[in-house]
Coordinates of C-alpha atoms in Angstrom, one line a residue:
M1 CA -5.6 -3.8 27.2
R2 CA -8.4 -6.2 27.6
R3 CA -6.2 -9.7 28.0
W4 CA -2.7 -8.4 28.8
V5 CA -3.9 -5.8 31.5
K6 CA -6.0 -8.4 33.3
A7 CA -3.4 -10.8 33.4
V8 CA -0.7 -8.0 34.5
V9 CA -2.8 -6.9 37.4
A10 CA -3.4 -10.2 38.5
G11 CA 0.0 -11.0 38.4
A12 CA 1.0 -8.1 40.3
V13 CA -1.5 -8.5 43.1
V14 CA -0.9 -12.6 43.7
L15 CA 3.0 -12.6 42.8
G16 CA 3.9 -9.2 43.9
V17 CA 6.4 -7.2 41.9
A18 CA 9.2 -9.9 41.2
G19 CA 6.4 -12.1 40.0
Y20 CA 4.6 -9.4 37.9
V21 CA 7.7 -9.1 35.9
A22 CA 8.2 -12.5 35.4
E23 CA 4.5 -13.1 34.1
P24 CA 4.5 -14.0 30.4
Y25 CA 1.7 -11.6 29.8
A26 CA 3.6 -8.7 31.6
R27 CA 7.0 -9.5 29.3
D28 CA 4.7 -9.0 26.5
W29 CA 3.2 -5.9 27.5
M30 CA 6.6 -4.7 28.3
L31 CA 8.0 -5.4 24.7
V32 CA 4.9 -3.7 23.2
R33 CA 5.9 -0.8 25.1
E34 CA 9.5 -0.7 24.3
A35 CA 9.4 -1.4 20.8
C36 CA 9.5 1.2 17.9
D37 CA 10.0 4.0 20.0
G38 CA 6.8 3.3 22.1
A39 CA 4.7 3.8 18.9
L40 CA 2.8 0.8 18.9
D41 CA -1.0 0.6 20.1
P42 CA -1.0 -1.8 23.0
D43 CA -4.6 -2.4 22.7
A44 CA -4.4 -3.1 19.0
M45 CA -1.5 -5.2 19.8
D46 CA -3.6 -7.1 22.3
R47 CA -5.9 -7.8 19.8
L48 CA -3.6 -8.8 17.0
V49 CA -1.1 -11.5 18.7
P50 CA -3.0 -14.7 18.4
D51 CA -3.9 -16.5 21.8
G52 CA -1.1 -18.6 22.9
R53 CA 1.4 -16.9 21.2
R54 CA 4.1 -15.2 23.3
L55 CA 6.5 -12.0 21.9
L56 CA 10.1 -12.6 22.1
E57 CA 12.0 -9.6 21.1
E58 CA 12.2 -5.9 19.8
K59 CA 14.9 -4.4 17.7
S60 CA 15.3 -1.2 16.0
S61 CA 17.6 0.6 13.9
P62 CA 19.2 4.2 14.9
G63 CA 17.4 6.2 12.4
D64 CA 19.8 8.5 11.9
D65 CA 21.1 10.9 9.3
L66 CA 21.2 8.1 6.3
G67 CA 17.5 8.9 6.4
S68 CA 16.1 5.3 7.3
Y69 CA 14.6 3.8 10.3
S70 CA 13.4 0.4 11.2
C71 CA 12.1 -1.6 14.1
L72 CA 10.9 -5.2 14.4
L73 CA 9.2 -7.1 16.8
T74 CA 9.0 -10.9 16.9
M75 CA 6.8 -13.5 18.5
A76 CA 7.1 -17.2 19.0
D77 CA 5.2 -19.9 17.1
E78 CA 3.0 -22.4 19.1
S79 CA 5.9 -24.7 20.0
G80 CA 7.7 -21.3 21.6
E81 CA 10.8 -21.9 19.8
R82 CA 10.8 -20.7 16.1
D83 CA 10.2 -16.8 15.9
R84 CA 8.4 -15.2 13.3
T85 CA 7.5 -11.5 12.3
A86 CA 4.7 -9.7 14.5
V87 CA 5.6 -6.3 13.1
F88 CA 8.2 -5.1 10.9
M89 CA 8.5 -1.3 9.9
E90 CA 10.6 0.3 7.5
A91 CA 11.0 4.0 6.6
Y92 CA 13.1 6.0 4.0
T93 CA 13.1 9.9 3.5
R94 CA 16.3 9.4 0.9
R95 CA 14.8 9.8 -2.6
D96 CA 17.0 7.1 -4.1
D97 CA 15.7 4.5 -1.5
R98 CA 12.3 5.6 -1.7
D99 CA 12.3 5.0 -5.5
R100 CA 13.8 1.6 -5.4
E101 CA 11.5 0.3 -2.5
L102 CA 8.0 1.9 -4.6
R103 CA 9.4 0.5 -7.7
G104 CA 10.2 -3.1 -6.0
E105 CA 6.3 -3.0 -5.4
F106 CA 5.3 -3.8 -9.0
S107 CA 6.6 -6.2 -11.2
E108 CA 9.0 -5.7 -14.5
Y109 CA 6.1 -4.5 -16.5
G110 CA 4.5 -2.2 -13.6
H111 CA 1.4 -4.4 -12.8
G112 CA 0.8 -5.5 -9.1
S113 CA -2.2 -5.6 -6.9
R114 CA -3.1 -2.5 -4.6
D115 CA -5.8 -2.4 -2.7
P116 CA -6.7 1.2 -1.6
L117 CA -6.7 2.3 1.9
P118 CA -9.7 3.9 3.5
G119 CA -10.2 7.2 5.1
G120 CA -7.9 9.2 2.9
L121 CA -4.8 7.2 3.8
P122 CA -2.1 8.4 1.3
G123 CA -1.0 4.7 0.3
F124 CA -2.1 1.0 -0.4
V125 CA -1.9 -2.4 0.6
D126 CA 0.5 -4.4 -1.6
E127 CA 0.0 -8.0 -2.9
N128 CA 2.1 -9.2 0.1
G129 CA -0.5 -7.8 2.5
R130 CA 2.2 -4.9 3.7
V131 CA 0.8 -1.4 4.2
V132 CA 2.5 1.0 2.1
L133 CA 2.2 4.7 2.9
L134 CA 4.0 7.6 1.3
M135 CA 3.7 11.0 3.1
R136 CA 4.9 14.7 2.3
C137 CA 7.3 16.0 4.4
P138 CA 7.3 19.9 5.0
D139 CA 10.5 19.8 7.3
L140 CA 12.4 18.6 4.6
D141 CA 13.9 20.3 1.7
R142 CA 13.4 20.1 -2.1
D143 CA 15.9 18.6 -3.7
D144 CA 18.1 20.1 -6.3
A145 CA 15.7 19.1 -9.0
G146 CA 12.8 20.6 -7.1
R147 CA 11.0 17.4 -5.9
P148 CA 9.5 17.8 -2.4
G149 CA 10.6 15.7 0.8
R150 CA 8.8 12.6 1.4
L151 CA 8.9 9.6 3.4
L152 CA 7.8 5.9 2.6
V153 CA 7.0 4.1 5.6
R154 CA 6.1 0.0 4.6
T155 CA 4.6 -2.0 7.8
T156 CA 4.6 -5.9 7.5
L157 CA 2.7 -7.5 9.8
G158 CA 2.7 -11.6 10.5
R159 CA 0.3 -13.6 8.3
E160 CA -1.9 -14.6 11.5
L161 CA -1.9 -10.7 12.6
L162 CA -3.7 -9.8 9.1
T163 CA -7.0 -11.9 9.7
G164 CA -10.1 -11.3 11.7
V165 CA -8.9 -8.4 13.7
P166 CA -10.9 -5.4 12.0
G167 CA -9.0 -1.8 12.5
A168 CA -6.1 -3.0 14.4
G169 CA -3.4 -3.8 11.5
L170 CA -4.2 -0.4 10.0
R171 CA -4.0 1.3 13.2
T172 CA -1.1 -0.2 14.3
A173 CA 0.7 0.8 10.8
V174 CA -0.7 4.5 10.8
G175 CA 0.7 4.9 14.5
L176 CA 4.3 3.5 12.9
A177 CA 4.3 6.0 10.2
D178 CA 3.6 8.9 12.3
A179 CA 6.6 7.8 14.6
A180 CA 9.0 7.4 11.5
S181 CA 7.9 10.9 10.7
R182 CA 9.1 12.4 14.0
R183 CA 12.1 9.9 14.3
L184 CA 13.3 11.2 10.7
G185 CA 12.7 14.6 11.0
C186 CA 9.9 14.8 8.2
G187 CA 7.2 16.8 10.0
A188 CA 4.2 15.7 8.5
D189 CA 1.0 16.1 9.9
P190 CA -0.6 13.0 11.7
L191 CA -2.4 10.7 9.5
P192 CA -6.3 10.5 10.1
E193 CA -7.4 7.8 12.0
P194 CA -8.4 4.9 10.3
P195 CA -12.3 3.6 10.3
A196 CA -12.7 1.3 13.2
D197 CA -13.7 -1.6 11.1
A198 CA -10.9 -1.4 8.5
L199 CA -8.6 -4.4 8.0
P200 CA -5.8 -4.3 5.2
G201 CA -6.3 -6.6 2.5
D202 CA -9.6 -8.2 4.0
R203 CA -12.5 -8.9 1.6
D204 CA -16.0 -10.0 2.7
D205 CA -17.0 -10.6 -1.1
D206 CA -16.4 -13.6 -2.8
P207 CA -12.9 -13.6 -4.7
D208 CA -14.4 -15.5 -7.6
E209 CA -17.1 -13.0 -8.3
E210 CA -16.5 -9.3 -9.7
P211 CA -17.1 -6.6 -6.9
E212 CA -19.9 -4.1 -7.6
P213 CA -18.8 -1.1 -8.8
V214 CA -18.8 1.6 -6.1
P215 CA -20.2 5.2 -7.6
G216 CA -17.6 7.7 -7.8
T217 CA -14.3 5.5 -7.3
V218 CA -11.5 5.7 -9.7
C219 CA -12.5 2.6 -11.7
D220 CA -16.4 3.7 -11.8
R221 CA -15.1 7.2 -13.3
A222 CA -13.1 5.2 -15.6
V223 CA -16.2 3.0 -16.7
K224 CA -18.2 6.4 -17.1
A225 CA -15.9 7.6 -19.6
A226 CA -15.8 4.7 -21.8
P227 CA -17.6 4.9 -25.3
A228 CA -21.4 4.3 -25.1
G229 CA -22.1 0.8 -25.5
G230 CA -18.6 -0.3 -24.3
G231 CA -20.4 -2.6 -21.6
W232 CA -17.0 -2.3 -19.7
R233 CA -17.3 -3.6 -15.8
P234 CA -14.7 -2.3 -13.5
S235 CA -12.7 -3.9 -10.6
G236 CA -9.7 -2.9 -8.5
G237 CA -9.3 0.7 -7.5
G238 CA -7.3 3.2 -5.6
S239 CA -7.8 6.6 -3.9
D240 CA -7.2 9.9 -4.9
T241 CA -4.2 10.2 -2.1
A242 CA -2.4 6.8 -3.1
P243 CA 1.1 7.2 -4.8
A244 CA -0.3 4.6 -7.3
V245 CA -3.5 3.5 -9.0
H246 CA -4.7 0.4 -10.6
C247 CA -8.1 -0.1 -12.3
A248 CA -9.2 -3.1 -14.5
L249 CA -12.1 -2.8 -16.9
S250 CA -13.5 -6.1 -18.3
R251 CA -15.8 -6.8 -20.9
V252 CA -17.6 -10.1 -21.7
G253 CA -19.0 -11.2 -24.9
D254 CA -21.4 -13.7 -25.9
D255 CA -19.0 -16.5 -24.7
P256 CA -18.0 -16.0 -21.1
A257 CA -14.5 -17.2 -22.3
D258 CA -14.2 -14.2 -24.7
Q259 CA -13.4 -11.8 -21.9
V260 CA -11.4 -8.6 -22.9
R261 CA -9.8 -7.1 -20.2
V262 CA -8.1 -3.3 -20.0
E263 CA -5.9 -2.6 -17.2
V264 CA -5.2 1.2 -16.5
D265 CA -2.4 2.6 -13.8
A266 CA -1.2 5.8 -12.6
Y267 CA 2.4 6.4 -10.7
Y268 CA 2.9 9.6 -9.1
G269 CA 6.6 10.2 -8.8
D270 CA 9.8 10.0 -11.0
W271 CA 10.2 6.5 -9.4
G272 CA 7.2 5.7 -11.9
N273 CA 9.3 6.9 -15.1
R274 CA 11.2 3.5 -15.5
L275 CA 7.8 1.3 -15.0
L276 CA 6.2 3.6 -17.8
H277 CA 9.3 3.0 -20.0
E278 CA 8.7 -0.9 -19.4
R279 CA 4.9 -0.5 -20.2
G280 CA 5.8 1.3 -23.6
K281 CA 8.1 -1.5 -24.4
R282 CA 5.2 -4.1 -24.0
K283 CA 2.9 -1.9 -26.3
S284 CA 1.2 0.0 -23.6
M285 CA -0.5 3.3 -24.6
T286 CA 1.1 5.8 -22.1
A287 CA 1.0 9.4 -21.0
T288 CA 2.5 11.9 -18.7
A289 CA 2.1 14.7 -16.5
R290 CA 3.6 16.9 -14.1
C291 CA 2.6 17.3 -10.6
D292 CA 4.3 19.4 -7.9
G293 CA 7.7 19.1 -9.5
E294 CA 7.6 15.4 -10.0
A295 CA 6.3 12.8 -13.1
A296 CA 3.0 11.3 -13.0
N297 CA 2.7 8.4 -15.4
F298 CA -0.3 6.8 -16.6
A299 CA -0.7 3.8 -18.7
L300 CA -3.1 1.4 -20.5
T301 CA -2.7 -2.2 -21.4
A302 CA -5.5 -4.2 -23.5
H303 CA -5.7 -8.1 -23.3
A304 CA -7.8 -10.5 -25.1
P305 CA -7.8 -14.3 -25.9
L306 CA -6.5 -15.6 -28.9
G307 CA -8.7 -14.9 -32.0
V308 CA -10.7 -12.0 -29.8
P309 CA -10.0 -8.6 -30.9
K310 CA -8.6 -6.1 -28.4
P311 CA -10.5 -2.6 -28.0
G312 CA -9.4 -0.2 -31.1
E313 CA -6.7 2.4 -30.8
E314 CA -9.4 5.0 -30.4
E315 CA -11.1 3.3 -27.7
Q316 CA -8.4 2.4 -25.8
R317 CA -6.9 6.1 -26.2
R318 CA -10.3 7.4 -25.1
L319 CA -10.3 5.3 -21.7
L320 CA -6.9 6.4 -21.4
T321 CA -7.4 10.2 -21.7
A322 CA -10.4 10.1 -19.2
F323 CA -8.5 8.3 -16.8
A324 CA -5.2 10.3 -16.9
K325 CA -7.3 13.5 -17.0
D326 CA -9.6 12.5 -14.2
Q327 CA -6.6 11.6 -12.4
A328 CA -4.6 14.9 -13.2
D329 CA -7.4 17.1 -12.0
R330 CA -7.7 15.5 -8.8
H331 CA -4.0 15.5 -8.1
G332 CA -3.4 19.2 -9.2
C333 CA -1.2 18.1 -12.2
S334 CA -0.6 19.6 -15.7
D335 CA -2.6 18.3 -18.6
P336 CA -1.5 14.8 -19.7
R337 CA 0.5 14.2 -22.7
F338 CA 0.4 11.2 -24.7
T339 CA 3.9 9.6 -25.1
F340 CA 3.3 6.2 -27.1
R341 CA 0.0 5.5 -28.9
G342 CA 0.5 1.8 -27.9
G343 CA -0.1 -1.3 -30.4
R344 CA -2.4 -4.2 -31.4

């Protein structure tokens, strides 16, 4: 650790053992080492905690047979008085808990921002900047309905910790997820090391401009499946390992204000059943499939300004069919089955 190690070593040399323990940097170092069963990467935390901030305390839940575990590390604000979250991790293996927390990531009608994670990590960054990971648990039995054991881990980093520190935030979330797997008896394989320059929720592009489509991504594949001359442009996305995928396709007419927009979503797991039901009530076009004993749900919703026609039902169906079929094939699911035809 660059900053903390230098300060700790200097304190130990100059002040002796007592002074070393009393040094603020040494206290930060000790808190990081003790927090979350020692799962925090000291170097990553050294990069994440802003200069001039001090860590305050660490807390953790027991992680008992109830199938949940959490840990919290707080820090002081610039005045040194009011505490703020540095790291908060919560983990769940019970199906009801997982389903509740996953549904809570989305609005009542199943919408919500999900930024894909790099490197094949099984999760996304939600609209609040939290890293959400859903892992398969080989050491947990399937339930009575045949659903496999899984572990949901959600990591919250203080707002200051999410900017300007490429790689450290995601590395912290991955380390905490692996620790939660061990603590709760999940038995998941260690997650892949995230790219060194990856930062959850960080974008280099202008937020007012649509990003260039990346070849081979979820949204790019959806556009390629559109009818010839459809003029669709993708934004958003997901990964083939994420529990939820969101893609938006837009088409602009002669008047830039006449933008037609289509949103396609995938939810993997029975937790998405309620979201699909709500989408159907909103006149979305929907489809379902089965994947590893659980439901996979797909939905398409079309939007257009007043007086501008939405894509026709045939075009909507073709878009959703191609999206759902591509997703189902990549996840090893059954062929998608349409459940609601949508509406104008």
